[in-house]
Coordinates of C-alpha atoms and ligand atoms in Angstrom, one line a residue:
M1 CA -232.9 27.3 211.2
V2 CA -230.7 25.3 208.8
N3 CA -229.6 27.3 205.7
P4 CA -230.7 25.1 202.7
Y5 CA -227.9 26.6 200.5
I6 CA -225.0 25.4 202.7
P7 CA -223.5 22.1 201.4
Y8 CA -222.2 19.3 203.5
P9 CA -218.5 18.9 203.2
V10 CA -217.5 15.5 201.6
R11 CA -214.2 13.8 200.6
I12 CA -213.9 11.9 197.3
D13 CA -213.2 8.4 198.5
E14 CA -213.1 6.6 195.1
I15 CA -213.4 7.5 191.4
K16 CA -214.3 4.8 188.9
T17 CA -214.2 5.4 185.1
E18 CA -217.4 3.6 183.8
T19 CA -217.2 3.9 180.0
E20 CA -214.6 3.1 177.4
D21 CA -214.6 6.7 176.1
K22 CA -213.9 7.9 179.7
S23 CA -216.8 10.4 179.5
L24 CA -218.6 8.9 182.6
K25 CA -217.1 8.5 186.0
T26 CA -218.7 7.4 189.3
F27 CA -217.6 9.3 192.4
K28 CA -218.0 7.8 195.8
F29 CA -218.2 10.5 198.5
V30 CA -217.8 10.2 202.3
F31 CA -219.2 12.8 204.6
L32 CA -216.5 14.6 206.6
N33 CA -218.9 14.9 209.6
P34 CA -220.6 11.5 210.1
E35 CA -223.8 13.1 211.5
D36 CA -224.2 14.8 208.0
E37 CA -224.9 11.3 206.5
E38 CA -228.0 11.0 208.7
K39 CA -229.2 14.5 207.7
F40 CA -228.7 13.5 204.1
A41 CA -231.3 10.6 204.4
Y42 CA -232.6 10.2 200.8
R43 CA -235.0 7.9 198.8
A44 CA -234.2 6.4 195.4
G45 CA -235.0 8.9 192.7
Q46 CA -233.8 12.1 194.4
F47 CA -230.9 14.3 193.4
A48 CA -228.4 16.6 195.0
E49 CA -226.4 19.7 194.1
L50 CA -222.7 19.0 193.8
S51 CA -220.9 22.1 194.9
I52 CA -217.4 23.2 194.0
P53 CA -216.4 26.4 195.8
G54 CA -215.7 29.2 193.5
L55 CA -216.9 27.3 190.4
G56 CA -220.5 26.4 190.8
E57 CA -223.1 23.8 191.6
I58 CA -224.8 21.1 189.4
P59 CA -227.8 18.9 190.0
I60 CA -227.0 15.2 189.8
G61 CA -229.2 12.2 190.4
I62 CA -228.1 10.1 193.4
A63 CA -226.7 6.8 192.0
S64 CA -226.2 5.1 195.4
S65 CA -229.1 3.5 197.2
P66 CA -230.5 4.4 200.6
V67 CA -229.7 0.8 201.6
E68 CA -226.0 1.4 200.9
K69 CA -224.5 3.0 204.0
G70 CA -221.3 5.0 204.7
F71 CA -221.1 6.8 201.3
V72 CA -223.1 8.4 198.5
K73 CA -222.4 7.9 194.8
F74 CA -223.0 9.9 191.7
T75 CA -222.2 9.1 188.1
I76 CA -221.2 12.1 186.1
F77 CA -221.0 12.8 182.3
K78 CA -218.3 15.2 181.4
T79 CA -219.9 18.0 179.4
G80 CA -219.1 21.6 180.5
K81 CA -217.6 23.8 183.2
V82 CA -218.4 22.0 186.5
T83 CA -218.5 18.4 185.2
S84 CA -215.1 18.8 183.4
Y85 CA -213.6 20.2 186.6
L86 CA -215.1 17.3 188.6
H87 CA -213.5 14.8 186.1
S88 CA -210.1 16.4 186.9
M89 CA -210.5 15.9 190.7
K90 CA -208.6 13.2 192.6
E91 CA -209.5 10.8 195.4
G92 CA -209.0 12.6 198.7
D93 CA -210.2 16.0 197.4
I94 CA -212.8 17.9 199.4
M95 CA -216.0 19.5 198.0
G96 CA -219.7 19.9 198.9
I97 CA -223.0 18.2 198.5
R98 CA -226.3 19.9 199.1
G99 CA -229.5 17.9 199.5
P100 CA -231.2 15.5 199.2
L101 CA -233.5 17.4 196.8
G102 CA -236.7 16.8 194.9
N103 CA -239.2 14.0 195.1
W104 CA -238.6 10.3 194.5
Y105 CA -240.1 7.3 192.7
P106 CA -243.4 6.6 194.4
W107 CA -242.2 3.6 196.5
D108 CA -245.4 3.3 198.6
L109 CA -247.5 3.1 195.4
L110 CA -245.1 0.6 193.8
E111 CA -245.2 -1.9 196.7
G112 CA -247.1 -5.0 195.8
K113 CA -246.8 -4.2 192.1
N114 CA -244.8 -5.4 189.1
V115 CA -242.1 -2.8 188.3
V116 CA -240.6 -2.4 184.8
I117 CA -237.5 -0.2 184.8
I118 CA -236.5 1.2 181.3
G119 CA -233.3 3.1 181.0
G120 CA -230.9 4.3 178.4
G121 CA -227.5 6.0 178.4
F122 CA -226.4 7.7 181.5
A123 CA -229.9 8.5 182.8
F124 CA -229.5 5.0 184.4
T125 CA -228.1 6.5 187.6
T126 CA -231.2 6.8 189.8
L127 CA -232.4 3.6 188.3
R128 CA -229.3 1.8 189.7
S129 CA -230.3 3.3 193.1
S130 CA -233.8 2.0 192.6
I131 CA -232.8 -1.5 191.6
I132 CA -230.4 -1.9 194.6
Y133 CA -233.2 -0.7 196.8
M134 CA -235.8 -3.2 195.5
L135 CA -233.3 -6.1 195.5
D136 CA -232.3 -5.5 199.2
P137 CA -233.3 -8.6 201.1
E138 CA -235.6 -6.5 203.3
N139 CA -237.4 -5.0 200.3
R140 CA -237.5 -7.6 197.5
K141 CA -240.6 -9.3 199.0
K142 CA -242.5 -6.0 198.8
F143 CA -242.5 -6.0 195.0
K144 CA -243.9 -8.6 192.5
D145 CA -242.0 -9.2 189.2
I146 CA -239.2 -6.8 188.4
H147 CA -238.0 -6.2 184.8
V148 CA -235.1 -4.1 183.9
I149 CA -234.5 -3.0 180.3
Y150 CA -231.3 -1.0 179.9
G151 CA -229.5 0.0 176.8
A152 CA -226.4 1.8 175.7
R153 CA -224.7 2.5 172.3
S154 CA -222.1 -0.3 172.7
P155 CA -221.0 -2.7 175.4
G156 CA -218.2 -0.4 176.4
M157 CA -220.7 2.4 177.1
L158 CA -222.8 0.5 179.6
L159 CA -222.6 1.7 183.2
Y160 CA -222.1 -0.5 186.2
K161 CA -221.0 -3.5 184.1
E162 CA -220.2 -5.9 187.0
E163 CA -223.5 -5.2 188.7
L164 CA -225.4 -5.7 185.4
E165 CA -223.9 -9.2 185.1
Q166 CA -224.8 -10.0 188.7
W167 CA -228.4 -8.8 188.2
A168 CA -228.6 -10.8 185.0
A169 CA -227.6 -14.0 186.9
R170 CA -230.4 -13.5 189.5
D171 CA -233.7 -15.4 189.2
D172 CA -235.7 -12.8 191.0
L173 CA -235.1 -10.1 188.4
N174 CA -235.7 -10.2 184.6
M175 CA -232.7 -8.4 183.2
H176 CA -232.7 -7.3 179.6
I177 CA -229.4 -5.6 178.6
T178 CA -229.1 -4.3 175.1
V179 CA -226.7 -2.3 172.9
D180 CA -227.4 -0.5 169.6
G181 CA -224.8 -2.5 167.9
T182 CA -221.6 -4.5 168.5
D183 CA -219.0 -6.6 166.6
D184 CA -218.1 -8.5 169.8
P185 CA -218.6 -12.2 169.1
E186 CA -218.8 -12.8 172.9
W187 CA -221.8 -10.5 173.4
K188 CA -224.5 -12.5 175.0
H189 CA -227.3 -10.0 175.6
H190 CA -229.7 -8.2 173.2
T191 CA -228.8 -6.0 170.2
G192 CA -231.3 -3.4 169.3
F193 CA -232.8 -0.1 170.5
V194 CA -234.4 0.1 173.9
P195 CA -238.0 0.7 172.5
T196 CA -237.7 -2.5 170.4
I197 CA -236.5 -4.6 173.3
T198 CA -239.2 -3.1 175.4
E199 CA -241.8 -4.3 172.9
Q200 CA -240.3 -7.8 172.9
E201 CA -239.6 -8.2 176.6
A202 CA -241.8 -5.9 178.8
P203 CA -244.8 -7.5 180.4
A204 CA -248.3 -6.2 179.4
G205 CA -249.5 -3.1 181.2
T206 CA -252.0 -4.4 183.7
E207 CA -253.4 -2.5 186.7
D208 CA -250.7 -4.0 188.8
T209 CA -247.8 -2.9 186.6
Y210 CA -245.8 0.3 186.6
A211 CA -243.0 1.5 184.2
I212 CA -240.3 3.8 185.3
V213 CA -238.6 5.4 182.2
C214 CA -235.4 7.4 182.2
G215 CA -233.3 8.1 179.2
P216 CA -232.4 10.5 176.4
P217 CA -235.4 12.3 174.7
V218 CA -235.2 10.1 171.6
M219 CA -235.5 6.9 173.7
I220 CA -238.4 8.3 175.6
K221 CA -240.2 9.5 172.4
F222 CA -240.1 6.0 170.9
T223 CA -240.7 4.0 174.1
Q224 CA -243.9 5.9 175.0
P225 CA -246.0 4.5 172.0
V226 CA -244.6 1.0 172.8
L227 CA -245.9 1.2 176.4
D228 CA -249.1 2.6 175.1
K229 CA -249.5 -0.4 172.8
L230 CA -248.6 -2.8 175.6
G231 CA -251.5 -1.3 177.6
Y232 CA -249.7 1.0 180.1
T233 CA -252.0 4.0 181.0
D234 CA -250.3 7.4 181.4
D235 CA -250.7 7.3 185.2
R236 CA -248.6 4.0 185.3
I237 CA -245.7 5.5 183.4
I238 CA -243.3 7.3 185.7
M239 CA -240.5 9.6 184.4
S240 CA -237.7 11.7 185.8
L241 CA -236.9 15.1 184.2
E242 CA -233.5 16.8 183.9
N243 CA -234.4 20.5 183.4
R244 CA -231.9 23.2 183.9
M245 CA -231.8 24.2 187.6
K246 CA -230.1 26.7 189.9
C247 CA -231.4 26.7 193.5
G248 CA -232.8 23.2 193.5
I249 CA -235.4 24.2 196.2
G250 CA -238.2 26.0 194.5
M251 CA -236.9 29.5 195.1
C252 CA -235.4 30.9 191.8
G253 CA -238.0 29.9 189.2
R254 CA -235.3 28.5 186.8
C255 CA -236.8 25.1 186.3
N256 CA -240.6 25.5 186.1
I257 CA -242.9 23.8 183.6
G258 CA -246.2 25.5 183.9
K259 CA -246.8 26.0 187.7
E260 CA -244.7 22.9 188.6
F261 CA -241.1 23.4 189.8
V262 CA -239.1 20.4 188.5
C263 CA -236.6 20.7 191.4
K264 CA -239.2 20.6 194.1
D265 CA -242.5 19.1 192.7
G266 CA -240.3 16.7 190.6
P267 CA -238.0 15.6 189.1
V268 CA -240.3 12.5 189.2
F269 CA -243.7 12.9 187.4
T270 CA -246.2 10.5 185.9
L271 CA -246.8 10.8 182.2
R272 CA -250.4 11.9 183.1
Q273 CA -249.0 14.8 185.2
L274 CA -246.7 15.8 182.3
N275 CA -249.5 15.6 179.8
Q276 CA -251.3 18.2 181.9
T277 CA -248.4 20.7 181.8
P278 CA -247.2 22.9 178.9
K279 CA -244.8 21.0 176.6
E280 CA -241.7 22.7 178.1
Y281 CA -239.9 19.6 179.4
Ligands
LIG301 C1 -232.5 16.3 188.4 C2 -231.3 16.2 187.5 C3 -230.5 15.0 187.6 C4 -229.3 14.9 186.8 N1 -228.6 13.8 186.9 C5 -227.4 13.7 186.2 C6 -226.6 12.6 186.4 O1 -226.9 11.6 187.2 N2 -225.4 12.5 185.8 C7 -225.0 13.5 184.9 O2 -224.0 13.4 184.3 N3 -225.8 14.6 184.7 C8 -227.0 14.7 185.3 N4 -227.8 15.8 185.2 C9 -227.3 16.9 184.2 C10 -226.3 17.8 184.8 O3 -226.9 18.6 185.8 C11 -225.6 18.7 183.8 O4 -224.9 17.9 182.8 C12 -224.7 19.7 184.4 O5 -225.4 20.6 185.2 C13 -223.8 20.4 183.4 O6 -222.9 21.2 184.2 P1 -221.6 21.8 183.5 O7 -221.2 23.0 184.4 O8 -220.5 20.8 183.4 O9 -222.1 22.3 182.1 P2 -222.3 23.8 181.5 O10 -221.0 24.4 181.4 O11 -223.4 24.5 182.4 O12 -223.0 23.4 180.2 C14 -222.3 22.5 179.3 C15 -223.3 21.8 178.4 O13 -224.2 21.0 179.3 C16 -225.5 21.3 179.0 N5 -226.3 21.3 180.2 C17 -226.2 22.1 181.3 N6 -227.1 21.9 182.2 C18 -227.8 20.8 181.8 C19 -228.9 20.0 182.3 N7 -229.5 20.3 183.4 N8 -229.4 19.0 181.5 C20 -228.8 18.7 180.3 N9 -227.8 19.5 179.8 C21 -227.3 20.5 180.5 C22 -225.5 22.7 178.3 O14 -226.6 22.8 177.4 C23 -224.2 22.6 177.6 O15 -224.3 22.0 176.3 C24 -228.9 16.0 185.9 C25 -229.7 17.1 185.8 C26 -230.9 17.2 186.6 C27 -231.7 18.5 186.6
LIG302 S1 -234.1 25.4 190.4 FE1 -234.7 27.1 191.4 S2 -236.9 26.9 191.4 FE2 -236.2 25.0 190.6

């Protein structure tokens, strides 16, 4: 039997600094054993434990998409022990990845529907995975209208800047990029908080329309009433939680909300499911 605690060895193939304050870097990893890439088959919305021997493991959402082959990507905010160490690592260094873990966005349910992606700050990682997945030529026809509303504090704090511009230029995706504020006279997208832009740009919440919302708690708090006003019922609002975790496989009890383990039953839940759990998330 495969030991679920043993990570796959990976090499850091590329490191890209994403934001002007250098707090966010995207790491592209290549599996040392090519067969491990097949074993790591994942869906958009899942996460993995990034493992540094002797230091620890951290749960991080998978930023690459299942349709991107030959590598996996994660975008990491430098905050404490493990993330700071990761930010000091170099291309060519070896470490471990354990996963894929958790559930994913409900792709079977979303097929044939309008999908509205709403993201803020660095919670945009698994949303990048989802957008690339939906825009893949094989998949785009499976979805109706796609809207993406994504905001950051300033233009320099946006993730995946080149891809954002490519998506904004497409006619099969309604891209709404926003920043809290900027003095850049060249800025050609929105200015304003994500909930405000959602109110202005998101389509009405019909039976055929689902919203996926990922962002800092304050963004979620003010976006929920907007979606409510637009007619989105709580079973059509999908969220991903980032609770503290340890094992990532439902064994240690570190991450539970009520009887749900966020690592195993989540991290993706509908607002309806969350409304039925104690307010511990
Ligand atoms: C499912 C999931 C997906 C995630 N995806 C991403 C991602 O794509 N990119 C990313 O940068 N981070 C992500 N996180 C958060 C990430 O796991 C934490 O930032 C990381 O564990 C901190 O590790 P550390 O050793 O550097 O910090 P520590 O030394 O453990 O702590 C430093 C600081 O980080 C805070 N912290 C620790 N764990 C968490 C946590 N789980 N959530 C929020 N704050 C925490 C602590 O309160 C403390 O202030 C995700 C978390 C989960 C559960
Ligand atoms: S992290 Fe161990 S049970 Fe969820």
